[in-house]
CSV table of C-alpha atoms and ligand atoms in Angstrom, one decimal:
chain,number,residue,atom,x,y,z
A,26,MET,CA,74.3,97.4,93.8
A,27,GLY,CA,74.1,96.0,96.9
A,28,PHE,CA,71.2,98.6,99.0
A,29,ARG,CA,67.6,97.9,98.2
A,30,GLY,CA,65.1,99.8,100.1
A,31,PHE,CA,61.7,98.4,101.6
A,32,GLY,CA,58.7,99.4,99.2
A,33,SER,CA,59.3,100.6,95.6
A,34,ALA,CA,62.4,102.8,96.5
A,35,CYS,CA,65.8,102.1,95.6
A,36,PHE,CA,68.4,103.7,98.0
A,37,GLN,CA,72.3,104.1,97.3
A,38,LEU,CA,72.2,105.3,101.0
A,39,GLN,CA,74.2,104.6,104.2
A,40,ARG,CA,71.8,102.8,106.5
A,41,GLY,CA,72.4,105.2,109.9
A,42,SER,CA,71.8,108.2,107.4
A,43,LEU,CA,68.5,107.6,107.0
A,44,SER,CA,65.8,109.7,108.8
A,45,PRO,CA,64.4,108.0,111.8
A,46,GLY,CA,61.7,105.5,111.5
A,47,ILE,CA,62.8,104.9,107.7
A,48,GLN,CA,64.3,101.0,108.0
A,49,MET,CA,66.5,100.3,105.1
A,50,MET,CA,67.4,96.4,104.5
A,51,VAL,CA,70.7,96.1,103.0
A,52,VAL,CA,71.2,93.0,100.7
A,53,ALA,CA,74.8,91.9,99.7
A,54,SER,CA,75.5,90.0,96.6
A,55,ALA,CA,77.7,86.9,96.9
A,56,TRP,CA,79.3,84.4,94.6
A,57,ILE,CA,78.7,81.0,95.8
A,58,LEU,CA,80.5,77.6,94.9
A,59,LYS,CA,77.7,76.2,93.2
A,60,LYS,CA,79.6,72.7,92.1
A,61,HIS,CA,82.8,72.0,92.8
A,62,PHE,CA,85.4,72.8,89.9
A,63,ASP,CA,86.2,69.5,87.9
A,64,GLY,CA,89.2,70.1,85.7
A,65,PHE,CA,89.3,74.1,84.7
A,66,PRO,CA,86.9,76.0,86.6
A,67,LYS,CA,83.8,77.2,84.3
A,68,THR,CA,81.2,79.9,84.7
A,69,SER,CA,78.5,77.4,85.7
A,70,ASP,CA,80.2,76.3,88.9
A,71,PHE,CA,79.3,80.0,90.3
A,72,GLU,CA,76.2,81.5,91.1
A,73,LEU,CA,75.4,85.0,92.3
A,74,LYS,CA,72.9,85.0,95.6
A,75,LYS,CA,71.2,88.0,97.4
A,76,ILE,CA,71.3,87.9,101.4
A,77,GLU,CA,69.7,90.2,103.3
A,78,LEU,CA,71.6,91.6,106.4
A,79,PRO,CA,70.2,92.1,109.8
A,80,ASP,CA,69.9,95.4,111.5
A,81,LEU,CA,73.4,96.0,113.3
A,82,LYS,CA,73.6,95.2,117.3
A,83,ASP,CA,75.9,96.9,119.3
A,84,GLY,CA,79.4,96.3,118.5
A,85,GLU,CA,79.2,95.8,115.1
A,86,LEU,CA,79.7,97.4,111.7
A,87,LEU,CA,78.5,97.2,108.2
A,88,LEU,CA,81.2,96.9,105.7
A,89,GLU,CA,81.4,97.3,102.1
A,90,SER,CA,83.9,95.9,99.8
A,91,VAL,CA,85.8,98.0,97.5
A,92,PHE,CA,88.3,95.7,96.1
A,93,LEU,CA,88.3,92.1,96.1
A,94,SER,CA,91.6,89.6,95.5
A,95,VAL,CA,91.1,86.5,93.0
A,96,ASP,CA,93.8,84.4,94.2
A,97,PRO,CA,95.4,81.0,92.7
A,98,TYR,CA,94.7,79.3,96.2
A,99,MET,CA,91.4,79.6,95.8
A,100,ARG,CA,91.1,76.6,93.2
A,101,PRO,CA,93.1,73.8,95.8
A,102,TYR,CA,91.1,75.6,98.8
A,103,SER,CA,87.8,75.1,97.3
A,104,ARG,CA,87.8,71.4,97.0
A,105,ARG,CA,90.0,70.9,100.5
A,106,TYR,CA,88.0,73.4,102.7
A,107,MET,CA,84.3,74.6,101.0
A,108,LYS,CA,81.3,72.4,99.9
A,109,GLU,CA,78.7,73.3,97.3
A,110,GLY,CA,76.7,76.2,98.2
A,111,ASP,CA,79.4,78.1,100.4
A,112,ILE,CA,80.6,81.8,99.8
A,113,MET,CA,83.3,81.7,97.4
A,114,ILE,CA,86.6,82.0,100.0
A,115,GLY,CA,88.6,85.4,99.5
A,116,THR,CA,89.9,88.5,101.2
A,117,GLN,CA,88.8,92.0,100.4
A,118,VAL,CA,89.5,95.9,101.2
A,119,ALA,CA,86.4,97.0,102.7
A,120,ARG,CA,85.0,100.6,103.7
A,121,ILE,CA,83.4,100.4,107.0
A,122,VAL,CA,80.1,102.2,106.0
A,123,GLU,CA,78.3,102.0,109.5
A,124,SER,CA,79.3,101.2,113.0
A,125,LYS,CA,78.2,100.6,116.2
A,126,ASN,CA,81.5,99.7,117.6
A,127,PRO,CA,83.3,102.8,118.9
A,128,ALA,CA,86.7,101.1,118.0
A,129,PHE,CA,85.8,101.4,114.6
A,130,ALA,CA,84.8,104.7,112.9
A,131,VAL,CA,82.8,105.0,109.6
A,132,GLY,CA,85.0,105.7,106.8
A,133,THR,CA,87.9,103.6,107.7
A,134,PHE,CA,89.4,101.0,105.1
A,135,VAL,CA,90.4,97.3,106.4
A,136,VAL,CA,90.9,94.1,105.1
A,137,GLY,CA,88.6,91.3,105.6
A,138,HIS,CA,88.5,87.7,105.1
A,139,THR,CA,84.6,87.0,104.3
A,140,GLY,CA,84.7,86.0,100.8
A,141,TRP,CA,83.2,87.0,97.3
A,142,ARG,CA,80.6,89.5,98.9
A,143,THR,CA,80.1,93.0,98.3
A,144,HIS,CA,78.7,94.0,101.8
A,145,PHE,CA,78.9,92.0,105.1
A,146,ILE,CA,78.6,92.5,109.0
A,147,SER,CA,81.7,92.1,111.6
A,148,ASP,CA,82.4,92.5,115.1
A,149,GLY,CA,86.0,93.8,114.2
A,150,LYS,CA,88.1,90.7,115.2
A,151,ASP,CA,88.4,89.4,112.0
A,152,LEU,CA,89.3,92.8,110.3
A,153,GLN,CA,93.0,94.2,109.5
A,154,LEU,CA,93.7,97.4,109.6
A,155,LEU,CA,95.6,98.7,106.8
A,156,PRO,CA,99.3,100.1,108.4
A,157,SER,CA,98.5,103.5,110.2
A,158,ASN,CA,101.4,104.9,107.8
A,159,TRP,CA,99.5,104.2,104.4
A,160,PRO,CA,100.1,107.0,102.3
A,161,GLU,CA,96.7,108.5,101.1
A,162,SER,CA,97.9,108.4,97.3
A,163,LEU,CA,98.8,104.7,97.9
A,164,PRO,CA,96.1,102.6,96.2
A,165,LYS,CA,94.5,100.7,99.1
A,166,SER,CA,94.0,97.7,96.4
A,167,LEU,CA,97.7,96.8,97.2
A,168,ALA,CA,97.0,95.7,100.4
A,169,LEU,CA,95.7,92.6,98.6
A,170,GLY,CA,98.8,92.4,96.6
A,171,THR,CA,102.3,93.7,96.7
A,172,VAL,CA,101.6,95.0,100.3
A,173,GLY,CA,99.4,92.1,101.7
A,174,MET,CA,99.6,88.4,101.4
A,175,PRO,CA,101.3,87.7,98.0
A,176,GLY,CA,103.9,90.4,99.3
A,177,LEU,CA,104.3,88.6,102.1
A,178,THR,CA,104.7,85.1,100.6
A,179,ALA,CA,107.6,86.8,98.8
A,180,TYR,CA,109.3,88.1,101.6
A,181,PHE,CA,108.8,85.3,103.7
A,182,GLY,CA,109.6,82.5,101.1
A,183,LEU,CA,112.6,84.5,100.3
A,184,LEU,CA,114.2,85.2,103.8
A,185,GLU,CA,113.3,82.3,105.4
A,186,VAL,CA,112.8,79.5,103.1
A,187,CYS,CA,115.2,80.3,100.3
A,188,LYS,CA,117.5,82.0,102.8
A,189,MET,CA,118.7,84.0,99.7
A,190,LYS,CA,122.4,85.8,100.3
A,191,PRO,CA,123.8,88.5,98.3
A,192,GLY,CA,125.5,87.3,95.1
A,193,GLU,CA,123.5,84.3,94.8
A,194,THR,CA,121.5,83.7,91.7
A,195,VAL,CA,117.7,83.4,92.5
A,196,LEU,CA,115.2,81.6,89.7
A,197,VAL,CA,111.3,82.5,89.9
A,198,ASN,CA,108.3,81.5,87.8
A,199,ALA,CA,104.8,82.9,87.3
A,200,ALA,CA,107.2,86.0,87.8
A,201,ALA,CA,105.2,88.5,86.1
A,202,GLY,CA,102.0,87.8,89.3
A,203,ALA,CA,101.6,88.9,92.4
A,204,VAL,CA,103.8,86.9,93.8
A,205,GLY,CA,106.6,86.4,91.4
A,206,SER,CA,106.8,90.0,90.5
A,207,VAL,CA,107.8,90.9,94.1
A,208,VAL,CA,110.0,87.8,94.7
A,209,GLY,CA,112.5,89.3,91.7
A,210,GLN,CA,112.4,92.9,92.9
A,211,LEU,CA,113.1,91.7,96.7
A,212,ALA,CA,115.9,89.3,95.5
A,213,LYS,CA,117.2,92.4,93.6
A,214,ILE,CA,117.2,94.5,96.6
A,215,GLY,CA,119.1,91.6,98.3
A,216,GLY,CA,121.7,91.7,96.0
A,217,CYS,CA,121.1,88.6,93.8
A,218,LYS,CA,120.8,87.7,90.3
A,219,VAL,CA,117.3,87.2,89.3
A,220,VAL,CA,115.9,85.2,86.4
A,221,GLY,CA,112.2,84.9,85.9
A,222,CYS,CA,109.9,83.0,83.6
A,223,ALA,CA,106.7,84.0,82.3
A,224,GLY,CA,103.9,83.2,79.7
A,225,SER,CA,104.0,85.9,77.4
A,226,ASP,CA,106.3,88.4,75.9
A,227,ASP,CA,104.3,91.4,77.3
A,228,LYS,CA,105.3,89.7,80.7
A,229,VAL,CA,108.9,89.0,79.7
A,230,ALA,CA,109.4,93.0,78.9
A,231,TYR,CA,108.0,94.1,82.1
A,232,LEU,CA,110.2,91.8,84.2
A,233,LYS,CA,113.0,93.3,82.3
A,234,LYS,CA,111.5,97.0,83.1
A,235,ILE,CA,111.4,96.2,86.8
A,236,GLY,CA,115.0,95.0,86.8
A,237,PHE,CA,115.0,91.2,86.3
A,238,ASP,CA,118.7,90.3,85.1
A,239,GLU,CA,117.0,87.8,82.7
A,240,ALA,CA,113.5,86.8,81.7
A,241,PHE,CA,112.1,84.5,79.4
A,242,ASN,CA,108.5,83.2,77.7
A,243,TYR,CA,108.6,79.6,79.1
A,244,ARG,CA,106.0,79.0,76.3
A,245,THR,CA,108.0,79.9,73.3
A,246,VAL,CA,111.5,78.8,74.3
A,247,LYS,CA,112.5,75.5,72.2
A,248,SER,CA,113.8,74.3,75.3
A,249,LEU,CA,113.2,75.0,79.1
A,250,ASP,CA,116.4,73.3,80.2
A,251,GLU,CA,118.4,75.2,77.5
A,252,ALA,CA,116.8,78.3,78.0
A,253,LEU,CA,117.5,78.1,82.1
A,254,SER,CA,120.9,77.0,81.3
A,255,LYS,CA,121.6,80.1,79.0
A,256,ALA,CA,120.3,82.6,81.6
A,257,SER,CA,122.2,81.0,84.5
A,258,PRO,CA,125.1,79.0,83.0
A,259,ASP,CA,126.2,78.4,86.6
A,260,GLY,CA,122.7,77.1,87.8
A,261,TYR,CA,120.6,78.9,90.6
A,262,ASP,CA,121.1,78.8,94.3
A,263,CYS,CA,117.6,79.4,95.1
A,264,PHE,CA,114.3,78.4,93.1
A,265,PHE,CA,111.2,80.2,94.2
A,266,ASP,CA,108.4,77.8,92.8
A,267,ASN,CA,104.9,79.4,92.0
A,268,VAL,CA,104.4,76.8,89.5
A,269,GLY,CA,105.7,73.0,90.1
A,270,GLY,CA,104.8,70.1,87.9
A,271,GLU,CA,107.1,70.0,84.6
A,272,PHE,CA,108.4,73.3,85.2
A,273,ALA,CA,109.8,72.0,88.6
A,274,SER,CA,110.9,68.8,87.4
A,275,VAL,CA,113.5,70.5,84.8
A,276,ALA,CA,114.6,73.2,86.7
A,277,ILE,CA,115.3,71.3,90.1
A,278,ASN,CA,118.3,70.0,87.8
A,279,GLN,CA,119.6,73.6,87.2
A,280,MET,CA,120.1,74.0,91.0
A,281,LYS,CA,123.4,74.4,92.1
A,282,LYS,CA,125.2,72.0,95.0
A,283,TYR,CA,123.4,72.9,98.3
A,284,GLY,CA,120.4,74.8,96.5
A,285,ARG,CA,117.2,75.7,98.5
A,286,ILE,CA,113.8,75.8,96.6
A,287,ALA,CA,110.7,77.2,98.1
A,288,VAL,CA,107.9,75.4,96.9
A,289,CYS,CA,105.7,78.2,97.0
A,290,GLY,CA,102.6,76.8,94.5
A,291,ALA,CA,102.1,74.5,92.1
A,292,ILE,CA,99.6,76.3,89.8
A,293,SER,CA,100.3,74.4,87.0
A,294,GLN,CA,98.6,71.3,88.8
A,295,TYR,CA,95.5,72.8,90.2
A,296,ASN,CA,93.1,72.0,87.7
A,297,ASP,CA,94.2,68.4,87.4
A,298,SER,CA,91.7,65.7,87.3
A,299,VAL,CA,94.1,63.2,87.6
A,300,PRO,CA,97.2,63.6,89.5
A,301,GLN,CA,100.7,64.3,87.2
A,302,LYS,CA,103.2,61.3,87.5
A,303,GLY,CA,107.1,62.3,87.9
A,304,PRO,CA,109.8,62.4,87.0
A,305,TYR,CA,110.6,62.4,90.9
A,306,VAL,CA,113.0,64.8,92.4
A,307,GLN,CA,115.0,62.0,94.8
A,308,ILE,CA,118.1,61.7,92.7
A,309,PRO,CA,118.9,65.5,92.2
A,310,MET,CA,118.2,66.2,95.8
A,311,ILE,CA,120.8,63.8,96.8
A,312,PHE,CA,123.5,64.1,94.8
A,313,LYS,CA,123.0,68.1,94.8
A,314,GLU,CA,122.1,67.8,98.4
A,315,LEU,CA,119.0,70.3,98.1
A,316,GLN,CA,116.8,71.7,100.5
A,317,MET,CA,113.2,71.6,99.1
A,318,GLU,CA,110.5,73.1,101.8
A,319,GLY,CA,106.9,73.8,101.3
A,320,PHE,CA,105.4,76.6,103.2
A,321,ILE,CA,102.2,78.8,103.3
A,322,VAL,CA,102.5,82.3,104.4
A,323,SER,CA,100.5,82.5,107.6
A,324,ARG,CA,103.2,80.4,109.2
A,325,TRP,CA,104.7,84.0,110.0
A,326,SER,CA,101.1,85.8,110.7
A,327,ASN,CA,103.1,87.0,114.1
A,328,ARG,CA,105.8,88.9,111.7
A,329,ARG,CA,102.8,90.2,109.4
A,330,GLU,CA,103.6,94.1,110.9
A,331,GLU,CA,107.4,93.6,109.8
A,332,GLY,CA,106.6,92.4,106.3
A,333,LEU,CA,103.9,94.7,105.7
A,334,GLN,CA,106.4,97.6,107.0
A,335,ALA,CA,109.1,96.4,104.8
A,336,LEU,CA,107.3,96.0,101.7
A,337,LEU,CA,105.5,99.6,102.0
A,338,LYS,CA,109.0,101.1,102.5
A,339,TRP,CA,110.1,99.6,99.3
A,340,VAL,CA,107.0,100.6,97.1
A,341,VAL,CA,107.3,104.1,98.7
A,342,GLU,CA,110.5,104.6,98.2
A,343,GLY,CA,110.2,103.0,94.2
A,344,LYS,CA,112.1,100.4,95.2
A,345,VAL,CA,109.1,97.8,94.6
A,346,LYS,CA,106.9,98.4,91.4
A,347,CYS,CA,103.7,97.0,91.3
A,348,HIS,CA,101.2,96.3,88.6
A,349,GLU,CA,97.7,95.4,89.0
A,350,GLN,CA,95.3,93.3,86.6
A,351,VAL,CA,91.8,95.4,87.7
A,352,THR,CA,88.8,94.0,86.8
A,353,GLU,CA,85.5,96.2,86.7
A,354,GLY,CA,82.6,94.9,88.8
A,355,PHE,CA,81.4,92.7,91.2
A,356,GLU,CA,79.4,90.6,88.5
A,357,ASN,CA,83.0,90.0,86.6
A,358,MET,CA,84.5,87.9,89.7
A,359,PRO,CA,84.5,84.5,88.2
A,360,MET,CA,86.0,85.9,85.1
A,361,ALA,CA,88.6,87.5,86.6
A,362,PHE,CA,89.4,84.5,88.5
A,363,MET,CA,89.2,82.3,85.5
A,364,GLY,CA,91.4,84.9,83.5
A,365,MET,CA,94.1,84.7,86.2
A,366,LEU,CA,94.4,81.0,86.3
A,367,LYS,CA,94.9,81.3,82.4
A,368,GLY,CA,97.7,84.0,82.9
A,369,GLU,CA,95.9,86.9,81.9
A,370,ASN,CA,96.9,88.9,84.6
A,371,LEU,CA,100.0,90.8,84.7
A,372,GLY,CA,100.9,91.7,88.4
A,373,LYS,CA,98.2,91.1,91.1
A,374,ALA,CA,94.4,90.5,89.6
A,375,VAL,CA,91.8,92.4,91.7
A,376,VAL,CA,88.3,92.9,90.9
A,377,LYS,CA,87.0,96.6,91.6
A,378,VAL,CA,83.2,96.5,92.8
B,23,LIG,N1,102.5,78.9,99.7
B,23,LIG,C1,101.8,80.4,100.0
B,23,LIG,O1,101.7,80.9,101.1
B,23,LIG,C2,101.3,80.8,98.7
B,23,LIG,C3,101.4,80.6,97.7
B,23,LIG,N2,101.0,81.0,96.5
B,23,LIG,C4,100.8,80.4,95.3
B,23,LIG,O2,102.1,81.1,94.4
B,23,LIG,C5,101.7,81.3,92.9
B,23,LIG,C6,101.4,82.7,92.3
B,23,LIG,O3,100.7,83.0,92.9
B,23,LIG,P1,100.0,84.5,92.7
B,23,LIG,O4,101.1,85.3,92.7
B,23,LIG,O5,99.1,85.1,93.4
B,23,LIG,O6,99.2,84.8,91.3
B,23,LIG,P2,99.8,85.3,89.9
B,23,LIG,O7,99.6,86.4,89.8
B,23,LIG,O8,101.4,84.9,89.5
B,23,LIG,O9,98.6,84.4,88.9
B,23,LIG,C7,98.6,83.5,88.2
B,23,LIG,C8,99.6,82.8,87.3
B,23,LIG,O10,100.1,81.8,87.0
B,23,LIG,C9,100.9,81.4,85.8
B,23,LIG,N3,100.5,80.2,85.7
B,23,LIG,C10,99.1,79.7,85.5
B,23,LIG,N4,98.7,78.5,85.0
B,23,LIG,C11,100.2,78.0,84.9
B,23,LIG,C12,100.6,76.6,84.5
B,23,LIG,N5,99.9,75.6,83.9
B,23,LIG,N6,101.9,76.8,83.8
B,23,LIG,C13,102.7,78.2,84.6
B,23,LIG,N7,102.1,79.0,84.7
B,23,LIG,C14,101.1,79.3,85.1
B,23,LIG,C15,100.0,82.6,84.8
B,23,LIG,O11,101.3,83.4,84.6
B,23,LIG,P3,102.2,82.9,83.1
B,23,LIG,O12,101.6,83.9,82.1
B,23,LIG,O13,103.5,83.3,83.6
B,23,LIG,O14,102.0,81.7,83.0
B,23,LIG,C16,99.3,83.3,85.7
B,23,LIG,O15,99.5,84.6,85.8
B,23,LIG,C17,100.7,80.2,93.0
B,23,LIG,O16,100.8,79.0,92.8
B,23,LIG,C18,99.9,80.5,94.3
B,23,LIG,O17,99.1,79.2,94.7
B,23,LIG,C19,100.5,82.3,96.6
B,23,LIG,C20,100.2,83.2,97.9
B,23,LIG,C21,100.4,82.5,99.1
B,24,LIG,C1,91.5,83.4,103.2
B,24,LIG,C2,92.8,83.7,103.2
B,24,LIG,C3,94.0,82.6,103.2
B,24,LIG,C4,95.3,83.1,102.4
B,24,LIG,C5,95.9,81.6,102.6
B,24,LIG,C6,96.8,82.1,100.9
B,24,LIG,C7,97.8,80.6,101.3
B,24,LIG,C8,98.2,80.2,99.8
B,24,LIG,C9,98.3,79.5,99.7
B,24,LIG,C10,99.2,78.8,98.0
B,24,LIG,O1,98.6,79.2,97.1
C-alpha cells in the first residue's frame, strides 16, 4: 500500500532511488471522518481515501507511518476540533524515506502528528525525534505508549496533579490500559500502595503480574463500593481517574480526607449522546476537603524530555513493563479504534502499517 507508479507498473520503491527521468507519484492512504460519531463509532463513519503527494521541495521530507496510535481522546476531540471530511486526528511513528532537508537523514524514525495516514510530507518542524539514547532493541512503537504521550500523562498526572507521596494509597481505573498501567507502576516505584480496576479477569491477572497490590474486575464485582472498600479499608489518598461517570461518583466517597483526584479522562462518557446526570461531587468534596483537578498532558510540554528520559530509564531497567495490543494493517484502523473503546486492548493499542 502506498506507492503507485505512473503507467502500468506498481513500485514499492523510494522515490529518490529511481533512475533519473522516471518520476514516481506517491499515493498516501488516509482515513477520513466521513460522518461525526453519534454514540459509539460505526464503520460507516470512516472512509479510506487516496491522496496523491506532490514532489518534495527543498527543505521537505517524505515519511511513511510505521505504527499509528489509536487513543480515546480521538472520540471527544473529533466532535470538538474536526469537521466531516477531515483526516482522523492522531500520531504515528514514521520513518523518513526521502529527504531534501539536510537536518534529517533518510531512515530516521520520528513521532509525527499528522493523523491516520500512511505517508506525509513535512518540513521537519512538527516532528519529534525519538530520544537519542533509544535502545536499538526497544520497539519504536513504545514512543506512542509508555515512552510517549500516555506515559507522560501518567508521569505528570501522578507527580503534579495527584502529588503522590510514599506510603499513600493510589486508585486507578482503566488500569490495564496505556495510561493506567503506567500509573500503577510509577506509583509503586514512588512507594505507594496501588489498587487497579479493569474490565476483564485477564486484565486483572496482568495487573497483579506487573505489581499492583490489589486489582479487581469492575464489571463482575457485586458492588463497586464494597470492592473499593475491601481493597483499601482506610480509603484512598490519590485517585487517578481515567473513566469518570458512575465509577468516579462511587470512588469519590472512598477518598481519604485531603485526598487528590486527577481527572485524566472520562471514557465512560465519550460515547454518550445525552449527558449523564449526577450524583454530584460537591458534598464529598466539601466534607473530605478534596482537591480535584482536570489536566491535559500538553501542559507539561516544556518538560517532555524529562518525562521521556525518566520513563525510558525505567523501561530499560525493567521497572516499568509494557504491553501492546498490535493490530496489523492500516486498513484495520477503525476496527482497532473501536476495539480499544470497547476495552479489547491490554496495554497500548497501536496499529502496525
Ligand atoms: N488528560 C490527558 O492529557 C489524557 C487523558 N487520557 C485519558 O486517559 C484515559 C485512558 O486512556 P488510554 O490509556 O490511552 O486508553 P486505554 O489504553 O486505557 O484504553 C481505553 C480503556 O478504557 C476502558 N473503558 C472503555 N469504556 C469504558 C467504560 N465505559 N467504563 C470504564 N472503562 C472503560 C477499557 O478498559 P477496561 O476493559 O478496563 O474497561 C479500555 O481498554 C482515557 O479516558 C483518555 O481519554 C489519555 C491521554 C492523555
Ligand atoms: C495530536 C495529539 C494530541 C494529544 C493530546 C492528548 C490529550 C488527551 C486528552 C484526553 O484523552
